[in-house]
Amino acid sequence: MHDSRETFVRHAFVTGYPVKHSRSPLIHGFWLKTLGLQGSYTRQEVSPEDFAGFICRLKSAESGFVGGNVTIPHKETAFALADRPDALSEELGASNTLWLDEGRLHATNTDGFGFLANLDAASPGWDRTDRAVILGAGGASRAIIQAVRDRGIGEIHVVNRTLGRAQELADRFGAKVHAHAMAALQEVSAGAGLFVNTTSLGMDGEAAPDFDFSPLAGGAVVTDIVYVPLVTPILRQAAEQGFATVDGLGMLLHQAAPGFEKWFGVRPTVDMNLRRLILADMEAH
């Protein structure tokens, strides 16, 4: 039996609105080249009003794509329009990875996978704790709360300026997740082994408030999903206070791997060559 990859060239995409700044084409293009695979991965800027039509053409095979990635603002709509969203997407209500299989559009969300894979690679053993603090209750925090909970962390404290937003996430993700206003940050950080910033604090060189990480456990890890700049103010402060830090770039790289395997049939490796390529692009822009 011939490998299907030998009979036709596969094409995948990233769609969003806007999508011109996405680095996903660089990531997947690197893997296609290094693995010697024929195929393409391109940006498809689609407005919200045109998104349902884009998905219809994907399902009918008219577009010629075997699947792709979905970014803001289409993740919730992608989930709603998929034929077979998986359990991760069902709980999140959002999908970032789509693929066709026997005429049905499948969907998952790989953000949580990327977050955990980044921590596992950069700070193995980070999960030997029973308490995590997650700063922020926006859309980016959902997959991270889900992933940390599913890894087995017993207490997850979501701290947010608006308590109601944090409480919505606690209600969504179950008894291990607790909601707090910002005033409780120091208290709930006591003994925590993981601190995650999911907010935009410090993004693109903007200032961030001073944080006192001293209540954290001695071997705690502080990570930030922001990766521009690579060393955010929060990570810099944590490092200055003696804590291990993990930047957010690895999450971007690792979350891409499951989709690539679905579309092109090979599981790619996140390595230093790929990281250097993206860092060079960040420096150039």
Tab-separated table of C-alpha atoms in Angstrom:
chain	number	residue	atom	x	y	z
A	1	MET	CA	0.000	0.000	0.000
A	2	HIS	CA	1.342	3.413	-0.949
A	3	ASP	CA	1.744	6.106	1.658
A	4	SER	CA	-0.834	8.812	0.989
A	5	ARG	CA	1.912	11.406	1.310
A	6	GLU	CA	3.398	10.023	-1.916
A	7	THR	CA	0.215	10.562	-3.941
A	8	PHE	CA	-0.680	14.196	-3.289
A	9	VAL	CA	0.748	17.351	-1.821
A	10	ARG	CA	-0.914	18.471	1.382
A	11	HIS	CA	-1.768	22.072	2.132
A	12	ALA	CA	-2.557	23.575	5.543
A	13	PHE	CA	-3.236	27.079	6.826
A	14	VAL	CA	-3.471	29.473	9.723
A	15	THR	CA	-6.537	31.681	9.748
A	16	GLY	CA	-7.376	34.706	11.851
A	17	TYR	CA	-8.314	38.353	11.526
A	18	PRO	CA	-5.758	39.816	11.286
A	19	VAL	CA	-3.224	37.053	10.705
A	20	LYS	CA	-0.302	38.798	8.987
A	21	HIS	CA	1.853	38.715	12.140
A	22	SER	CA	1.459	34.972	12.730
A	23	ARG	CA	4.759	33.099	12.967
A	24	SER	CA	3.064	29.754	12.320
A	25	PRO	CA	4.102	29.711	8.618
A	26	LEU	CA	7.739	30.034	9.702
A	27	ILE	CA	7.366	27.125	12.146
A	28	HIS	CA	5.600	24.756	9.779
A	29	GLY	CA	7.692	25.810	6.803
A	30	PHE	CA	10.819	24.958	8.798
A	31	TRP	CA	9.463	21.492	9.593
A	32	LEU	CA	8.382	20.818	5.998
A	33	LYS	CA	11.855	21.739	4.786
A	34	THR	CA	13.855	19.862	7.424
A	35	LEU	CA	11.704	16.734	7.099
A	36	GLY	CA	11.870	16.834	3.303
A	37	LEU	CA	8.100	16.859	2.872
A	38	GLN	CA	6.154	18.359	0.001
A	39	GLY	CA	3.377	20.624	1.158
A	40	SER	CA	2.517	24.157	2.133
A	41	TYR	CA	1.309	26.153	5.113
A	42	THR	CA	-0.042	29.615	4.391
A	43	ARG	CA	-1.820	32.515	6.065
A	44	GLN	CA	-5.515	32.882	5.260
A	45	GLU	CA	-6.915	36.154	6.558
A	46	VAL	CA	-10.661	35.648	6.949
A	47	SER	CA	-13.068	38.164	8.442
A	48	PRO	CA	-15.654	36.984	10.998
A	49	GLU	CA	-18.498	37.389	8.496
A	50	ASP	CA	-16.670	35.199	5.955
A	51	PHE	CA	-15.494	32.517	8.370
A	52	ALA	CA	-18.495	30.171	8.059
A	53	GLY	CA	-18.040	30.143	4.290
A	54	PHE	CA	-14.322	29.425	4.698
A	55	ILE	CA	-15.133	26.411	6.895
A	56	CYS	CA	-17.790	25.234	4.429
A	57	ARG	CA	-15.215	25.243	1.612
A	58	LEU	CA	-12.766	23.414	3.864
A	59	LYS	CA	-15.306	20.677	4.642
A	60	SER	CA	-16.249	20.231	0.977
A	61	ALA	CA	-12.549	19.975	-0.020
A	62	GLU	CA	-13.116	22.901	-2.399
A	63	SER	CA	-10.376	24.899	-0.677
A	64	GLY	CA	-7.772	22.164	-1.136
A	65	PHE	CA	-6.665	22.282	2.492
A	66	VAL	CA	-6.390	19.208	4.736
A	67	GLY	CA	-6.700	21.373	7.849
A	68	GLY	CA	-5.128	24.227	9.680
A	69	ASN	CA	-4.740	26.410	12.713
A	70	VAL	CA	-7.274	28.922	13.961
A	71	THR	CA	-6.409	32.036	15.934
A	72	ILE	CA	-8.214	35.119	17.237
A	73	PRO	CA	-11.095	35.827	16.750
A	74	HIS	CA	-12.225	32.510	15.254
A	75	LYS	CA	-11.478	29.864	17.899
A	76	GLU	CA	-14.982	29.700	19.363
A	77	THR	CA	-16.643	29.662	15.944
A	78	ALA	CA	-14.270	26.958	14.706
A	79	PHE	CA	-15.312	24.791	17.636
A	80	ALA	CA	-18.999	25.419	16.913
A	81	LEU	CA	-18.659	24.567	13.204
A	82	ALA	CA	-16.534	21.414	13.600
A	83	ASP	CA	-18.173	18.036	13.078
A	84	ARG	CA	-16.052	16.233	15.651
A	85	PRO	CA	-14.609	18.481	18.356
A	86	ASP	CA	-12.719	16.487	20.993
A	87	ALA	CA	-13.234	16.584	24.764
A	88	LEU	CA	-10.607	19.315	25.279
A	89	SER	CA	-12.397	21.603	22.837
A	90	GLU	CA	-15.777	20.739	24.323
A	91	GLU	CA	-14.750	21.908	27.778
A	92	LEU	CA	-12.961	25.007	26.490
A	93	GLY	CA	-15.594	25.954	23.938
A	94	ALA	CA	-12.779	26.801	21.534
A	95	SER	CA	-10.539	25.049	18.995
A	96	ASN	CA	-7.226	26.083	17.469
A	97	THR	CA	-6.488	23.024	15.304
A	98	LEU	CA	-8.680	21.539	12.565
A	99	TRP	CA	-8.213	18.545	10.269
A	100	LEU	CA	-10.288	16.567	7.797
A	101	ASP	CA	-10.685	12.826	8.235
A	102	GLU	CA	-13.023	10.817	6.007
A	103	GLY	CA	-14.971	13.917	5.121
A	104	ARG	CA	-15.541	15.054	8.692
A	105	LEU	CA	-13.964	18.136	10.236
A	106	HIS	CA	-12.230	17.287	13.515
A	107	ALA	CA	-11.110	19.868	16.076
A	108	THR	CA	-8.907	20.089	19.133
A	109	ASN	CA	-7.134	22.718	21.190
A	110	THR	CA	-3.365	22.312	21.538
A	111	ASP	CA	-2.633	25.391	23.659
A	112	GLY	CA	-2.642	23.402	26.899
A	113	PHE	CA	-0.426	20.727	25.352
A	114	GLY	CA	2.025	23.409	24.215
A	115	PHE	CA	2.072	25.002	27.650
A	116	LEU	CA	2.857	21.720	29.430
A	117	ALA	CA	5.398	20.563	26.825
A	118	ASN	CA	7.259	23.860	27.188
A	119	LEU	CA	7.458	23.504	30.975
A	120	ASP	CA	8.434	19.831	30.736
A	121	ALA	CA	11.267	20.642	28.335
A	122	ALA	CA	12.566	23.759	30.074
A	123	SER	CA	11.998	22.876	33.732
A	124	PRO	CA	11.438	19.123	34.219
A	125	GLY	CA	9.911	18.320	37.585
A	126	TRP	CA	7.946	21.578	37.734
A	127	ASP	CA	4.806	19.554	38.456
A	128	ARG	CA	6.071	18.194	41.773
A	129	THR	CA	3.842	20.688	43.532
A	130	ASP	CA	0.248	20.750	44.635
A	131	ARG	CA	-0.447	24.472	44.248
A	132	ALA	CA	-0.390	26.779	41.226
A	133	VAL	CA	-1.217	30.464	40.848
A	134	ILE	CA	-2.543	31.703	37.521
A	135	LEU	CA	-2.658	35.449	37.006
A	136	GLY	CA	-5.438	36.541	34.675
A	137	ALA	CA	-8.834	35.161	33.689
A	138	GLY	CA	-8.999	36.040	30.001
A	139	GLY	CA	-9.353	33.651	27.089
A	140	ALA	CA	-5.672	32.672	27.198
A	141	SER	CA	-6.004	31.328	30.726
A	142	ARG	CA	-8.620	28.694	29.936
A	143	ALA	CA	-6.424	26.107	28.232
A	144	ILE	CA	-3.704	26.631	30.841
A	145	ILE	CA	-6.072	26.089	33.768
A	146	GLN	CA	-7.390	22.963	32.050
A	147	ALA	CA	-3.887	21.619	31.371
A	148	VAL	CA	-2.561	22.272	34.887
A	149	ARG	CA	-5.648	20.655	36.391
A	150	ASP	CA	-5.374	17.623	34.114
A	151	ARG	CA	-1.683	17.235	35.031
A	152	GLY	CA	-2.867	16.611	38.596
A	153	ILE	CA	-2.109	19.848	40.415
A	154	GLY	CA	-4.445	19.830	43.408
A	155	GLU	CA	-5.025	23.553	43.966
A	156	ILE	CA	-5.216	26.129	41.194
A	157	HIS	CA	-5.731	29.722	42.277
A	158	VAL	CA	-6.904	32.110	39.559
A	159	VAL	CA	-6.242	35.738	40.478
A	160	ASN	CA	-7.820	38.503	38.440
A	161	ARG	CA	-8.682	42.192	38.685
A	162	THR	CA	-12.339	41.290	38.144
A	163	LEU	CA	-13.337	38.574	40.583
A	164	GLY	CA	-16.384	37.603	38.541
A	165	ARG	CA	-14.245	36.597	35.545
A	166	ALA	CA	-12.095	34.376	37.750
A	167	GLN	CA	-15.205	32.851	39.325
A	168	GLU	CA	-16.560	31.937	35.882
A	169	LEU	CA	-13.409	29.885	35.281
A	170	ALA	CA	-13.610	28.237	38.690
A	171	ASP	CA	-17.191	27.246	37.904
A	172	ARG	CA	-16.155	25.931	34.475
A	173	PHE	CA	-13.141	23.880	35.534
A	174	GLY	CA	-14.275	22.399	38.817
A	175	ALA	CA	-13.478	22.088	42.478
A	176	LYS	CA	-9.675	22.302	42.146
A	177	VAL	CA	-9.928	25.840	40.770
A	178	HIS	CA	-10.423	28.789	43.132
A	179	ALA	CA	-11.161	32.420	42.205
A	180	HIS	CA	-9.584	35.443	43.883
A	181	ALA	CA	-9.328	39.195	43.488
A	182	MET	CA	-5.878	40.771	43.113
A	183	ALA	CA	-5.732	41.628	46.819
A	184	ALA	CA	-5.367	37.916	47.597
A	185	LEU	CA	-2.309	37.349	45.378
A	186	GLN	CA	0.274	37.237	48.162
A	187	GLU	CA	-1.851	34.995	50.357
A	188	VAL	CA	-2.641	32.374	47.723
A	189	SER	CA	0.964	32.382	46.460
A	190	ALA	CA	2.185	30.964	49.766
A	191	GLY	CA	3.878	27.634	49.047
A	192	ALA	CA	2.888	27.553	45.363
A	193	GLY	CA	5.279	25.769	43.047
A	194	LEU	CA	4.054	27.332	39.815
A	195	PHE	CA	3.189	30.924	38.939
A	196	VAL	CA	1.770	31.638	35.467
A	197	ASN	CA	1.135	35.038	33.928
A	198	THR	CA	-1.617	34.812	31.303
A	199	THR	CA	-2.223	38.565	31.113
A	200	SER	CA	-0.692	41.048	28.677
A	201	LEU	CA	1.324	42.741	31.440
A	202	GLY	CA	4.760	43.623	30.068
A	203	MET	CA	3.925	42.749	26.461
A	204	ASP	CA	5.849	44.641	23.748
A	205	GLY	CA	7.960	46.477	26.285
A	206	GLU	CA	5.110	47.956	28.297
A	207	ALA	CA	5.677	48.435	31.994
A	208	ALA	CA	4.469	45.924	34.566
A	209	PRO	CA	3.940	46.427	38.308
A	210	ASP	CA	6.428	45.114	40.836
A	211	PHE	CA	5.778	41.563	42.060
A	212	ASP	CA	6.971	40.019	45.276
A	213	PHE	CA	7.469	36.312	44.629
A	214	SER	CA	8.872	35.528	48.084
A	215	PRO	CA	5.732	33.648	49.251
A	216	LEU	CA	6.285	30.999	46.535
A	217	ALA	CA	7.856	27.650	47.395
A	218	GLY	CA	11.652	27.583	47.265
A	219	GLY	CA	11.872	25.617	44.021
A	220	ALA	CA	8.964	27.336	42.301
A	221	VAL	CA	8.849	28.038	38.574
A	222	VAL	CA	7.531	31.317	37.143
A	223	THR	CA	6.394	31.338	33.524
A	224	ASP	CA	4.773	33.841	31.187
A	225	ILE	CA	2.761	33.105	28.056
A	226	VAL	CA	3.906	36.438	26.592
A	227	TYR	CA	7.036	35.947	24.451
A	228	VAL	CA	7.573	39.454	23.065
A	229	PRO	CA	9.793	40.442	24.759
A	230	LEU	CA	11.280	37.043	25.472
A	231	VAL	CA	12.248	38.065	28.999
A	232	THR	CA	9.170	39.880	30.249
A	233	PRO	CA	9.236	42.188	33.267
A	234	ILE	CA	7.561	39.453	35.316
A	235	LEU	CA	10.201	36.873	34.355
A	236	ARG	CA	13.001	39.364	34.999
A	237	GLN	CA	11.659	40.140	38.453
A	238	ALA	CA	11.252	36.448	39.296
A	239	ALA	CA	14.810	35.656	38.177
A	240	GLU	CA	16.184	38.564	40.204
A	241	GLN	CA	14.395	37.112	43.221
A	242	GLY	CA	16.057	33.731	42.684
A	243	PHE	CA	13.293	31.738	41.005
A	244	ALA	CA	13.502	29.503	37.939
A	245	THR	CA	11.763	30.996	34.908
A	246	VAL	CA	10.412	29.652	31.627
A	247	ASP	CA	9.690	31.997	28.718
A	248	GLY	CA	6.582	31.721	26.571
A	249	LEU	CA	8.183	31.039	23.188
A	250	GLY	CA	8.297	27.276	23.727
A	251	MET	CA	4.516	27.178	24.165
A	252	LEU	CA	4.098	28.661	20.668
A	253	LEU	CA	6.483	26.087	19.195
A	254	HIS	CA	5.162	23.010	20.990
A	255	GLN	CA	1.471	23.756	20.393
A	256	ALA	CA	2.153	23.588	16.652
A	257	ALA	CA	3.449	20.006	16.611
A	258	PRO	CA	0.185	18.001	16.979
A	259	GLY	CA	-1.430	19.802	14.057
A	260	PHE	CA	1.576	19.284	11.801
A	261	GLU	CA	1.357	15.554	12.481
A	262	LYS	CA	-2.364	15.504	11.615
A	263	TRP	CA	-1.835	17.306	8.302
A	264	PHE	CA	1.504	15.976	7.102
A	265	GLY	CA	1.739	12.555	8.776
A	266	VAL	CA	4.994	13.054	10.699
A	267	ARG	CA	5.500	14.222	14.284
A	268	PRO	CA	8.006	17.107	14.178
A	269	THR	CA	10.592	17.948	16.826
A	270	VAL	CA	10.892	21.264	18.599
A	271	ASP	CA	14.634	21.944	18.710
A	272	MET	CA	17.101	24.792	19.113
A	273	ASN	CA	17.319	25.368	15.348
A	274	LEU	CA	13.618	26.144	15.222
A	275	ARG	CA	13.848	28.336	18.317
A	276	ARG	CA	16.768	30.270	16.809
A	277	LEU	CA	14.799	30.813	13.589
A	278	ILE	CA	11.867	32.346	15.460
A	279	LEU	CA	14.123	34.415	17.707
A	280	ALA	CA	15.861	35.825	14.614
A	281	ASP	CA	12.486	36.756	13.149
A	282	MET	CA	11.491	38.434	16.420
A	283	GLU	CA	14.708	40.457	16.398
A	284	ALA	CA	14.127	41.502	12.796
A	285	HIS	CA	10.674	42.852	13.598
